[in-house]
PDB file of C-alpha atoms in Angstrom:
ATOM      1  CA  MET A   1     109.863  96.782 132.357  1.00 45.00           C
ATOM      2  CA  ASN A   2     107.420  99.448 133.456  1.00 47.00           C
ATOM      3  CA  SER A   3     105.059  98.747 136.349  1.00 44.00           C
ATOM      4  CA  PRO A   4     101.491  98.656 134.999  1.00 50.00           C
ATOM      5  CA  THR A   5      98.549  99.396 137.223  1.00 48.00           C
ATOM      6  CA  ALA A   6      96.662  96.526 138.834  1.00 46.00           C
ATOM      7  CA  PRO A   7      93.865  94.884 136.818  1.00 51.00           C
ATOM      8  CA  GLN A   8      90.413  96.315 137.279  1.00 50.00           C
ATOM      9  CA  SER A   9      87.451  94.162 138.297  1.00 46.00           C
ATOM     10  CA  ALA A  10      85.744  92.128 135.599  1.00 51.00           C
ATOM     11  CA  SER A  11      83.669  94.251 133.224  1.00 55.00           C
ATOM     12  CA  PRO A  12      81.780  93.525 130.006  1.00 78.00           C
ATOM     13  CA  LEU A  13      83.450  96.629 128.488  1.00 93.00           C
ATOM     14  CA  TRP A  14      86.874  95.678 127.144  1.00 97.00           C
ATOM     15  CA  ARG A  15      89.358  98.169 125.685  1.00 97.00           C
ATOM     16  CA  PHE A  16      90.971  96.872 122.502  1.00 98.00           C
ATOM     17  CA  SER A  17      93.126  97.778 119.526  1.00 98.00           C
ATOM     18  CA  LYS A  18      92.551  96.488 115.996  1.00 98.00           C
ATOM     19  CA  MET A  19      95.909  95.807 114.307  1.00 98.00           C
ATOM     20  CA  HIS A  20      97.278  93.948 111.314  1.00 96.00           C
ATOM     21  CA  GLY A  21     100.594  92.615 110.091  1.00 94.00           C
ATOM     22  CA  ALA A  22     100.621  92.387 106.283  1.00 92.00           C
ATOM     23  CA  GLY A  23      96.844  92.038 106.279  1.00 93.00           C
ATOM     24  CA  ASN A  24      96.720  89.298 108.923  1.00 94.00           C
ATOM     25  CA  ASP A  25      94.381  91.076 111.342  1.00 96.00           C
ATOM     26  CA  PHE A  26      93.978  90.887 115.106  1.00 97.00           C
ATOM     27  CA  VAL A  27      91.985  92.143 118.057  1.00 98.00           C
ATOM     28  CA  MET A  28      94.559  93.080 120.710  1.00 98.00           C
ATOM     29  CA  LEU A  29      93.524  92.941 124.377  1.00 98.00           C
ATOM     30  CA  ASP A  30      95.411  94.246 127.414  1.00 98.00           C
ATOM     31  CA  GLY A  31      94.899  91.662 130.132  1.00 97.00           C
ATOM     32  CA  VAL A  32      97.438  93.334 132.420  1.00 97.00           C
ATOM     33  CA  THR A  33      95.590  96.534 133.399  1.00 96.00           C
ATOM     34  CA  GLN A  34      92.100  95.168 132.787  1.00 95.00           C
ATOM     35  CA  ARG A  35      90.643  91.823 133.752  1.00 94.00           C
ATOM     36  CA  ILE A  36      89.975  89.670 130.684  1.00 96.00           C
ATOM     37  CA  GLU A  37      88.270  86.319 131.139  1.00 95.00           C
ATOM     38  CA  MET A  38      88.649  84.756 127.704  1.00 96.00           C
ATOM     39  CA  THR A  39      86.490  81.841 126.552  1.00 96.00           C
ATOM     40  CA  PRO A  40      86.080  80.223 123.121  1.00 96.00           C
ATOM     41  CA  GLU A  41      82.652  81.856 122.830  1.00 95.00           C
ATOM     42  CA  ARG A  42      84.078  85.317 123.538  1.00 96.00           C
ATOM     43  CA  ALA A  43      86.947  84.815 121.101  1.00 97.00           C
ATOM     44  CA  ARG A  44      84.502  83.799 118.342  1.00 96.00           C
ATOM     45  CA  ALA A  45      82.303  86.822 119.085  1.00 96.00           C
ATOM     46  CA  LEU A  46      85.222  89.259 118.871  1.00 97.00           C
ATOM     47  CA  ALA A  47      86.477  87.693 115.630  1.00 96.00           C
ATOM     48  CA  ASP A  48      83.075  87.605 113.920  1.00 95.00           C
ATOM     49  CA  ARG A  49      83.102  89.956 110.923  1.00 94.00           C
ATOM     50  CA  HIS A  50      79.344  90.638 111.022  1.00 91.00           C
ATOM     51  CA  PHE A  51      78.498  91.086 114.725  1.00 90.00           C
ATOM     52  CA  GLY A  52      81.969  91.542 116.232  1.00 94.00           C
ATOM     53  CA  ILE A  53      85.116  93.534 115.508  1.00 96.00           C
ATOM     54  CA  GLY A  54      86.402  91.036 112.958  1.00 97.00           C
ATOM     55  CA  ALA A  55      89.800  89.330 113.039  1.00 97.00           C
ATOM     56  CA  ASP A  56      91.791  86.274 112.074  1.00 95.00           C
ATOM     57  CA  GLN A  57      92.984  85.913 115.679  1.00 96.00           C
ATOM     58  CA  ILE A  58      92.458  87.383 119.139  1.00 97.00           C
ATOM     59  CA  LEU A  59      95.709  88.251 120.939  1.00 97.00           C
ATOM     60  CA  LEU A  60      95.768  88.599 124.714  1.00 98.00           C
ATOM     61  CA  VAL A  61      98.633  90.192 126.679  1.00 98.00           C
ATOM     62  CA  GLU A  62      98.901  88.943 130.256  1.00 98.00           C
ATOM     63  CA  THR A  63     101.371  89.002 133.134  1.00 97.00           C
ATOM     64  CA  ALA A  64     104.126  86.438 132.580  1.00 97.00           C
ATOM     65  CA  THR A  65     104.099  83.246 134.614  1.00 96.00           C
ATOM     66  CA  VAL A  66     107.812  82.456 134.090  1.00 94.00           C
ATOM     67  CA  PRO A  67     110.687  84.618 135.404  1.00 91.00           C
ATOM     68  CA  LYS A  68     112.558  85.301 132.139  1.00 92.00           C
ATOM     69  CA  ALA A  69     109.562  86.693 130.222  1.00 96.00           C
ATOM     70  CA  ASP A  70     108.276  90.277 130.191  1.00 97.00           C
ATOM     71  CA  PHE A  71     104.719  89.258 129.332  1.00 97.00           C
ATOM     72  CA  ARG A  72     102.626  86.245 128.462  1.00 97.00           C
ATOM     73  CA  TYR A  73     101.200  86.230 124.927  1.00 93.00           C
ATOM     74  CA  ARG A  74      98.123  84.100 124.148  1.00 97.00           C
ATOM     75  CA  ILE A  75      96.549  83.480 120.722  1.00 96.00           C
ATOM     76  CA  PHE A  76      92.959  82.468 119.955  1.00 97.00           C
ATOM     77  CA  ASN A  77      91.867  81.592 116.427  1.00 95.00           C
ATOM     78  CA  ALA A  78      88.629  82.881 114.926  1.00 95.00           C
ATOM     79  CA  ASP A  79      86.950  79.557 115.809  1.00 94.00           C
ATOM     80  CA  GLY A  80      87.721  80.122 119.507  1.00 95.00           C
ATOM     81  CA  GLY A  81      90.533  77.593 119.831  1.00 95.00           C
ATOM     82  CA  GLU A  82      93.759  78.604 121.585  1.00 95.00           C
ATOM     83  CA  VAL A  83      96.922  77.919 119.575  1.00 92.00           C
ATOM     84  CA  GLU A  84     100.671  77.947 120.134  1.00 89.00           C
ATOM     85  CA  HIS A  85     102.144  80.735 118.020  1.00 90.00           C
ATOM     86  CA  CYS A  86     101.398  83.475 115.494  1.00 90.00           C
ATOM     87  CA  GLY A  87     104.280  85.287 113.824  1.00 89.00           C
ATOM     88  CA  ASN A  88     102.394  88.288 112.443  1.00 92.00           C
ATOM     89  CA  GLY A  89     100.606  88.509 115.768  1.00 93.00           C
ATOM     90  CA  ALA A  90     103.918  88.522 117.615  1.00 92.00           C
ATOM     91  CA  ARG A  91     104.975  91.622 115.696  1.00 93.00           C
ATOM     92  CA  CYS A  92     101.694  93.331 116.583  1.00 95.00           C
ATOM     93  CA  PHE A  93     102.113  92.178 120.184  1.00 94.00           C
ATOM     94  CA  VAL A  94     105.345  94.091 120.794  1.00 94.00           C
ATOM     95  CA  ARG A  95     104.064  97.250 119.081  1.00 94.00           C
ATOM     96  CA  PHE A  96     100.844  97.049 121.141  1.00 96.00           C
ATOM     97  CA  VAL A  97     102.782  96.683 124.405  1.00 96.00           C
ATOM     98  CA  HIS A  98     104.803  99.797 123.570  1.00 95.00           C
ATOM     99  CA  GLU A  99     101.819 101.847 122.350  1.00 95.00           C
ATOM    100  CA  GLN A 100      99.811 100.999 125.461  1.00 96.00           C
ATOM    101  CA  GLY A 101     102.678 101.989 127.751  1.00 96.00           C
ATOM    102  CA  LEU A 102     102.829  98.534 129.316  1.00 97.00           C
ATOM    103  CA  SER A 103     106.598  98.449 128.859  1.00 96.00           C
ATOM    104  CA  SER A 104     109.387 100.386 127.184  1.00 94.00           C
ATOM    105  CA  ALA A 105     111.711  97.362 127.054  1.00 94.00           C
ATOM    106  CA  ASN A 106     113.130  96.643 123.609  1.00 95.00           C
ATOM    107  CA  PRO A 107     113.708  93.849 122.780  1.00 94.00           C
ATOM    108  CA  LEU A 108     110.919  92.092 124.660  1.00 95.00           C
ATOM    109  CA  GLN A 109     110.759  88.489 125.865  1.00 95.00           C
ATOM    110  CA  ALA A 110     107.302  87.007 125.292  1.00 95.00           C
ATOM    111  CA  GLN A 111     106.055  83.794 126.861  1.00 95.00           C
ATOM    112  CA  ILE A 112     104.060  81.608 124.471  1.00 92.00           C
ATOM    113  CA  ARG A 113     102.648  78.118 125.049  1.00 89.00           C
ATOM    114  CA  THR A 114     105.837  76.400 123.867  1.00 85.00           C
ATOM    115  CA  GLY A 115     108.541  78.646 125.318  1.00 89.00           C
ATOM    116  CA  ILE A 116     109.885  82.211 125.045  1.00 92.00           C
ATOM    117  CA  ILE A 117     110.372  84.293 121.897  1.00 92.00           C
ATOM    118  CA  THR A 118     112.334  87.532 121.464  1.00 93.00           C
ATOM    119  CA  LEU A 119     110.824  90.561 119.699  1.00 94.00           C
ATOM    120  CA  ASN A 120     112.532  93.786 118.621  1.00 93.00           C
ATOM    121  CA  ASP A 121     110.674  96.912 117.459  1.00 92.00           C
ATOM    122  CA  ASP A 122     112.922  98.810 115.027  1.00 83.00           C
ATOM    123  CA  PRO A 123     111.458 102.035 113.551  1.00 74.00           C
ATOM    124  CA  GLN A 124     113.549 101.572 110.387  1.00 73.00           C
ATOM    125  CA  ARG A 125     113.277  97.830 109.688  1.00 73.00           C
ATOM    126  CA  GLY A 126     109.889  97.166 111.277  1.00 79.00           C
ATOM    127  CA  VAL A 127     109.357  94.536 113.938  1.00 89.00           C
ATOM    128  CA  GLU A 128     111.711  91.563 114.033  1.00 92.00           C
ATOM    129  CA  VAL A 129     110.799  88.310 115.756  1.00 92.00           C
ATOM    130  CA  MET A 130     113.166  85.526 116.774  1.00 90.00           C
ATOM    131  CA  MET A 131     110.786  82.700 115.954  1.00 90.00           C
ATOM    132  CA  GLY A 132     112.184  79.868 118.069  1.00 84.00           C
ATOM    133  CA  THR A 133     112.946  76.241 117.282  1.00 87.00           C
ATOM    134  CA  THR A 134     112.081  74.441 114.053  1.00 95.00           C
ATOM    135  CA  ARG A 135     111.215  70.727 114.108  1.00 96.00           C
ATOM    136  CA  PHE A 136     110.524  68.287 111.304  1.00 97.00           C
ATOM    137  CA  ALA A 137     109.669  64.867 112.737  1.00 96.00           C
ATOM    138  CA  PRO A 138     106.055  63.767 112.137  1.00 97.00           C
ATOM    139  CA  ALA A 139     105.564  63.331 115.878  1.00 96.00           C
ATOM    140  CA  ASP A 140     106.416  67.003 116.412  1.00 94.00           C
ATOM    141  CA  LEU A 141     103.309  67.907 114.386  1.00 95.00           C
ATOM    142  CA  GLY A 142     101.066  65.173 115.744  1.00 96.00           C
ATOM    143  CA  PHE A 143     101.203  63.587 112.271  1.00 98.00           C
ATOM    144  CA  ASP A 144     100.435  59.896 111.724  1.00 98.00           C
ATOM    145  CA  SER A 145     102.817  58.822 108.957  1.00 97.00           C
ATOM    146  CA  SER A 146     102.090  55.093 109.195  1.00 97.00           C
ATOM    147  CA  ASN A 147     101.769  53.305 105.824  1.00 96.00           C
ATOM    148  CA  LEU A 148     102.191  56.604 103.946  1.00 97.00           C
ATOM    149  CA  LYS A 149     104.577  56.796 101.003  1.00 97.00           C
ATOM    150  CA  GLN A 150     107.398  59.275 101.231  1.00 96.00           C
ATOM    151  CA  GLY A 151     109.976  60.888  98.988  1.00 97.00           C
ATOM    152  CA  SER A 152     112.897  63.237  99.452  1.00 97.00           C
ATOM    153  CA  GLN A 153     114.326  66.439  98.011  1.00 98.00           C
ATOM    154  CA  GLY A 154     117.601  67.866  99.266  1.00 98.00           C
ATOM    155  CA  GLN A 155     117.615  67.361 103.032  1.00 97.00           C
ATOM    156  CA  ASP A 156     113.840  67.267 103.319  1.00 98.00           C
ATOM    157  CA  THR A 157     111.442  64.342 103.640  1.00 98.00           C
ATOM    158  CA  LEU A 158     108.305  64.705 101.520  1.00 98.00           C
ATOM    159  CA  TRP A 159     105.138  62.980 102.684  1.00 98.00           C
ATOM    160  CA  LEU A 160     102.902  61.937  99.775  1.00 98.00           C
ATOM    161  CA  LEU A 161      99.304  62.560 100.816  1.00 98.00           C
ATOM    162  CA  PRO A 162      96.532  61.377  98.447  1.00 97.00           C
ATOM    163  CA  VAL A 163      93.962  64.093  97.693  1.00 95.00           C
ATOM    164  CA  PRO A 164      90.477  63.465  96.227  1.00 92.00           C
ATOM    165  CA  ASP A 165      90.060  64.277  92.515  1.00 88.00           C
ATOM    166  CA  GLN A 166      93.827  64.534  92.001  1.00 90.00           C
ATOM    167  CA  THR A 167      95.711  61.816  90.136  1.00 93.00           C
ATOM    168  CA  GLU A 168      98.970  62.498  91.989  1.00 94.00           C
ATOM    169  CA  PRO A 169      99.385  62.812  95.772  1.00 97.00           C
ATOM    170  CA  VAL A 170     100.477  66.124  97.280  1.00 98.00           C
ATOM    171  CA  ALA A 171     104.134  66.203  98.400  1.00 98.00           C
ATOM    172  CA  LEU A 172     104.166  67.865 101.811  1.00 98.00           C
ATOM    173  CA  SER A 173     107.066  69.263 103.818  1.00 98.00           C
ATOM    174  CA  LEU A 174     106.313  69.119 107.538  1.00 98.00           C
ATOM    175  CA  VAL A 175     107.606  71.971 109.705  1.00 98.00           C
ATOM    176  CA  SER A 176     106.762  72.763 113.321  1.00 96.00           C
ATOM    177  CA  ILE A 177     107.425  76.333 114.488  1.00 92.00           C
ATOM    178  CA  SER A 178     105.576  75.892 117.785  1.00 86.00           C
ATOM    179  CA  ASN A 179     102.499  75.355 115.593  1.00 93.00           C
ATOM    180  CA  PRO A 180     102.296  72.775 112.754  1.00 96.00           C
ATOM    181  CA  HIS A 181     102.651  73.479 109.020  1.00 98.00           C
ATOM    182  CA  ALA A 182     102.355  71.335 105.902  1.00 98.00           C
ATOM    183  CA  VAL A 183     103.918  73.081 102.885  1.00 98.00           C
ATOM    184  CA  GLN A 184     103.563  72.169  99.215  1.00 98.00           C
ATOM    185  CA  VAL A 185     105.210  73.730  96.153  1.00 98.00           C
ATOM    186  CA  VAL A 186     102.886  74.919  93.372  1.00 98.00           C
ATOM    187  CA  ASP A 187     103.560  76.337  89.917  1.00 98.00           C
ATOM    188  CA  ASP A 188     101.211  79.320  90.261  1.00 98.00           C
ATOM    189  CA  VAL A 189      99.981  80.354  93.699  1.00 98.00           C
ATOM    190  CA  LYS A 190      97.171  82.390  92.170  1.00 97.00           C
ATOM    191  CA  GLN A 191      95.696  79.240  90.599  1.00 97.00           C
ATOM    192  CA  ALA A 192      96.455  76.931  93.546  1.00 97.00           C
ATOM    193  CA  PRO A 193      93.430  75.024  94.964  1.00 96.00           C
ATOM    194  CA  VAL A 194      93.662  76.731  98.355  1.00 97.00           C
ATOM    195  CA  ALA A 195      89.877  76.811  98.880  1.00 97.00           C
ATOM    196  CA  THR A 196      89.482  73.051  98.326  1.00 96.00           C
ATOM    197  CA  VAL A 197      92.777  71.314  99.103  1.00 97.00           C
ATOM    198  CA  GLY A 198      93.518  73.743 101.950  1.00 98.00           C
ATOM    199  CA  PRO A 199      90.664  72.660 104.232  1.00 97.00           C
ATOM    200  CA  PHE A 200      91.167  69.013 103.222  1.00 98.00           C
ATOM    201  CA  ILE A 201      94.767  69.085 104.477  1.00 98.00           C
ATOM    202  CA  GLU A 202      94.005  71.324 107.475  1.00 97.00           C
ATOM    203  CA  SER A 203      91.457  68.846 108.867  1.00 97.00           C
ATOM    204  CA  HIS A 204      93.006  65.601 107.617  1.00 98.00           C
ATOM    205  CA  PRO A 205      92.694  62.867 110.281  1.00 97.00           C
ATOM    206  CA  ARG A 206      96.436  62.158 110.101  1.00 98.00           C
ATOM    207  CA  PHE A 207      97.010  65.518 111.842  1.00 98.00           C
ATOM    208  CA  ALA A 208      95.928  65.094 115.449  1.00 96.00           C
ATOM    209  CA  ASN A 209      95.685  68.856 116.094  1.00 93.00           C
ATOM    210  CA  LYS A 210      94.927  69.982 112.525  1.00 96.00           C
ATOM    211  CA  VAL A 211      97.568  71.819 110.493  1.00 97.00           C
ATOM    212  CA  ASN A 212      98.246  75.053 108.604  1.00 97.00           C
ATOM    213  CA  ALA A 213      98.351  74.276 104.875  1.00 98.00           C
ATOM    214  CA  GLY A 214     100.831  76.345 102.854  1.00 98.00           C
ATOM    215  CA  PHE A 215     101.001  76.776  99.064  1.00 98.00           C
ATOM    216  CA  MET A 216     104.389  78.109  97.930  1.00 98.00           C
ATOM    217  CA  GLN A 217     105.443  79.367  94.498  1.00 98.00           C
ATOM    218  CA  ILE A 218     109.195  79.734  93.927  1.00 98.00           C
ATOM    219  CA  VAL A 219     110.000  82.986  92.090  1.00 98.00           C
ATOM    220  CA  ASP A 220     113.788  82.763  92.567  1.00 98.00           C
ATOM    221  CA  PRO A 221     116.090  81.473  95.349  1.00 98.00           C
ATOM    222  CA  HIS A 222     115.457  84.606  97.436  1.00 98.00           C
ATOM    223  CA  HIS A 223     111.797  85.236  96.619  1.00 98.00           C
ATOM    224  CA  ILE A 224     108.554  83.263  96.961  1.00 98.00           C
ATOM    225  CA  LYS A 225     104.823  83.853  96.803  1.00 98.00           C
ATOM    226  CA  LEU A 226     102.684  82.214  99.468  1.00 98.00           C
ATOM    227  CA  ARG A 227      99.096  81.496 100.421  1.00 98.00           C
ATOM    228  CA  VAL A 228      98.142  79.733 103.665  1.00 98.00           C
ATOM    229  CA  TYR A 229      94.933  78.056 104.790  1.00 98.00           C
ATOM    230  CA  GLU A 230      95.174  78.429 108.573  1.00 95.00           C
ATOM    231  CA  ARG A 231      93.766  76.220 111.302  1.00 94.00           C
ATOM    232  CA  GLY A 232      90.536  77.637 112.653  1.00 87.00           C
ATOM    233  CA  ALA A 233      90.666  80.768 110.488  1.00 91.00           C
ATOM    234  CA  GLY A 234      90.594  79.716 106.818  1.00 94.00           C
ATOM    235  CA  GLU A 235      92.760  81.463 104.252  1.00 96.00           C
ATOM    236  CA  THR A 236      94.320  84.626 105.673  1.00 94.00           C
ATOM    237  CA  LEU A 237      96.004  87.505 103.861  1.00 95.00           C
ATOM    238  CA  ALA A 238      99.314  86.592 105.509  1.00 95.00           C
ATOM    239  CA  CYS A 239     100.665  84.018 107.958  1.00 94.00           C
ATOM    240  CA  GLY A 240     103.943  84.742 109.727  1.00 93.00           C
ATOM    241  CA  THR A 241     104.722  81.236 110.951  1.00 94.00           C
ATOM    242  CA  GLY A 242     103.509  79.951 107.579  1.00 96.00           C
ATOM    243  CA  ALA A 243     106.016  82.197 105.810  1.00 97.00           C
ATOM    244  CA  CYS A 244     108.773  80.897 108.078  1.00 97.00           C
ATOM    245  CA  ALA A 245     107.738  77.288 107.500  1.00 98.00           C
ATOM    246  CA  ALA A 246     107.682  77.755 103.718  1.00 98.00           C
ATOM    247  CA  VAL A 247     111.154  79.312 103.668  1.00 98.00           C
ATOM    248  CA  VAL A 248     112.604  76.637 105.938  1.00 98.00           C
ATOM    249  CA  ALA A 249     111.048  73.905 103.782  1.00 98.00           C
ATOM    250  CA  GLY A 250     112.361  75.560 100.609  1.00 98.00           C
ATOM    251  CA  ILE A 251     115.890  75.834 101.995  1.00 98.00           C
ATOM    252  CA  ARG A 252     115.863  72.210 103.148  1.00 98.00           C
ATOM    253  CA  ARG A 253     114.664  71.160  99.676  1.00 98.00           C
ATOM    254  CA  GLY A 254     117.531  73.075  98.080  1.00 98.00           C
ATOM    255  CA  LEU A 255     115.185  75.492  96.318  1.00 98.00           C
ATOM    256  CA  LEU A 256     115.829  78.638  98.391  1.00 98.00           C
ATOM    257  CA  GLN A 257     118.683  80.540 100.003  1.00 98.00           C
ATOM    258  CA  SER A 258     118.432  82.859 103.012  1.00 98.00           C
ATOM    259  CA  PRO A 259     117.314  85.635 103.196  1.00 98.00           C
ATOM    260  CA  VAL A 260     113.970  85.206 101.429  1.00 98.00           C
ATOM    261  CA  VAL A 261     111.259  87.772 100.677  1.00 98.00           C
ATOM    262  CA  VAL A 262     107.822  86.224 101.061  1.00 98.00           C
ATOM    263  CA  ASP A 263     105.021  87.941  99.141  1.00 98.00           C
ATOM    264  CA  THR A 264     101.549  87.327 100.558  1.00 97.00           C
ATOM    265  CA  ARG A 265      98.206  88.767  99.527  1.00 95.00           C
ATOM    266  CA  GLY A 266      98.513  91.288 102.376  1.00 94.00           C
ATOM    267  CA  GLY A 267     102.148  92.346 102.049  1.00 94.00           C
ATOM    268  CA  SER A 268     105.755  91.170 102.163  1.00 96.00           C
ATOM    269  CA  LEU A 269     107.801  89.564 104.939  1.00 96.00           C
ATOM    270  CA  ARG A 270     111.536  88.919 105.199  1.00 96.00           C
ATOM    271  CA  ILE A 271     112.667  85.555 106.554  1.00 97.00           C
ATOM    272  CA  GLU A 272     116.218  84.565 107.500  1.00 96.00           C
ATOM    273  CA  TRP A 273     117.294  81.048 108.513  1.00 97.00           C
ATOM    274  CA  ASP A 274     120.814  79.684 108.902  1.00 95.00           C
ATOM    275  CA  GLY A 275     119.762  76.213 109.963  1.00 95.00           C
ATOM    276  CA  GLN A 276     119.563  77.292 113.610  1.00 92.00           C
ATOM    277  CA  THR A 277     118.328  80.856 114.100  1.00 93.00           C
ATOM    278  CA  LEU A 278     115.019  81.814 112.464  1.00 95.00           C
ATOM    279  CA  ARG A 279     114.131  85.516 112.088  1.00 94.00           C
ATOM    280  CA  MET A 280     111.064  87.200 110.633  1.00 95.00           C
ATOM    281  CA  SER A 281     110.610  90.925 110.042  1.00 94.00           C
ATOM    282  CA  GLY A 282     107.762  92.892 108.520  1.00 92.00           C
ATOM    283  CA  PRO A 283     105.233  95.704 108.873  1.00 90.00           C
ATOM    284  CA  VAL A 284     102.767  96.409 111.685  1.00 92.00           C
ATOM    285  CA  GLN A 285      99.806  98.785 111.590  1.00 94.00           C
ATOM    286  CA  THR A 286      97.346  99.918 114.263  1.00 96.00           C
ATOM    287  CA  VAL A 287      93.980 100.453 112.555  1.00 97.00           C
ATOM    288  CA  PHE A 288      91.756 101.752 115.355  1.00 97.00           C
ATOM    289  CA  THR A 289      91.074 101.484 119.093  1.00 97.00           C
ATOM    290  CA  GLY A 290      87.849 101.326 121.065  1.00 97.00           C
ATOM    291  CA  GLN A 291      85.729  99.607 123.690  1.00 97.00           C
ATOM    292  CA  VAL A 292      83.495  96.604 123.167  1.00 96.00           C
ATOM    293  CA  ASP A 293      80.633  95.165 125.239  1.00 95.00           C
ATOM    294  CA  ILE A 294      81.635  91.504 125.207  1.00 95.00           C
ATOM    295  CA  ASP A 295      78.334  90.250 126.639  1.00 93.00           C
ATOM    296  CA  ALA A 296      76.346  92.013 123.901  1.00 92.00           C
ATOM    297  CA  LEU A 297      78.626  90.520 121.237  1.00 92.00           C
ATOM    298  CA  CYS A 298      78.184  87.031 122.639  1.00 93.00           C
ATOM    299  CA  ALA A 299      74.405  87.428 122.664  1.00 91.00           C
ATOM    300  CA  SER A 300      74.422  88.451 118.995  1.00 87.00           C
ATOM    301  CA  LEU A 301      76.663  85.555 118.052  1.00 85.00           C
ATOM    302  CA  ALA A 302      74.486  83.076 119.964  1.00 84.00           C
ATOM    303  CA  ARG A 303      71.468  84.101 117.880  1.00 79.00           C
ATOM    304  CA  LYS A 304      73.464  83.761 114.650  1.00 74.00           C
ATOM    305  CA  GLU A 305      74.792  80.323 115.602  1.00 74.00           C
ATOM    306  CA  THR A 306      71.427  78.901 116.750  1.00 74.00           C
ATOM    307  CA  PHE A 307      69.046  80.406 114.175  1.00 69.00           C
TER     308      PHE A 307
END
């Protein structure tokens, strides 16, 4: 790992990069060589698409606090809340670290809230992320399953969640990949009720910490189409952990076989899962770089939110 310069004193001018992974877009901040004091208000201001830079998430690179990691990687949703993991963001993270000259190490070990993930930047294949552990018990997602009917398909348990204005409950696969996902299979993802059922599931009181709601269409055993309504961000053009969760759920149901190409509205991802190791690879793009006056952004957002 290279030795970055010491952080500067706090300043309202923050250097940033705007990046995206398959259309899932991020504001990238170097908290190693500049001092970044992140708050929910500042994250919302940066993510705002009218007064700010605009993004699904804000990604902050910091000095690691555990010995085996190269850097610490923090994720803030557009609503200002800090979350556990972001797969598309992880790919942007490693490219950002290399572009900024913070490290030349490849692969990189990144510390997230739930452990350490491994990232490899391959010029030919794109960025590959070792996504970490998958879990399926309701408690692992903060899900209250009491008195809820359930079914099964293959090796997967399906939780039957009643939805307003639908005669049949939604059959959900629960998958935790550091952050929680509830995946349903639909006939046509283009016609799926993402805008209505998505927020209903995301904020359902049975999920203690909310949930990412995935809508998966099976094209063939190695190909799906996917839309995801994300916690604190709404529907995004792509969701890396959502793609992983959908593939894992599909394999456990007996509907898919690894590897699987996941088509999202923003691009395609490749997911591999052998029951233990979970890998995701896909594109990364730097859009532009600049400086932002964070105090001015917050003032603009405050007027918008209180008018």
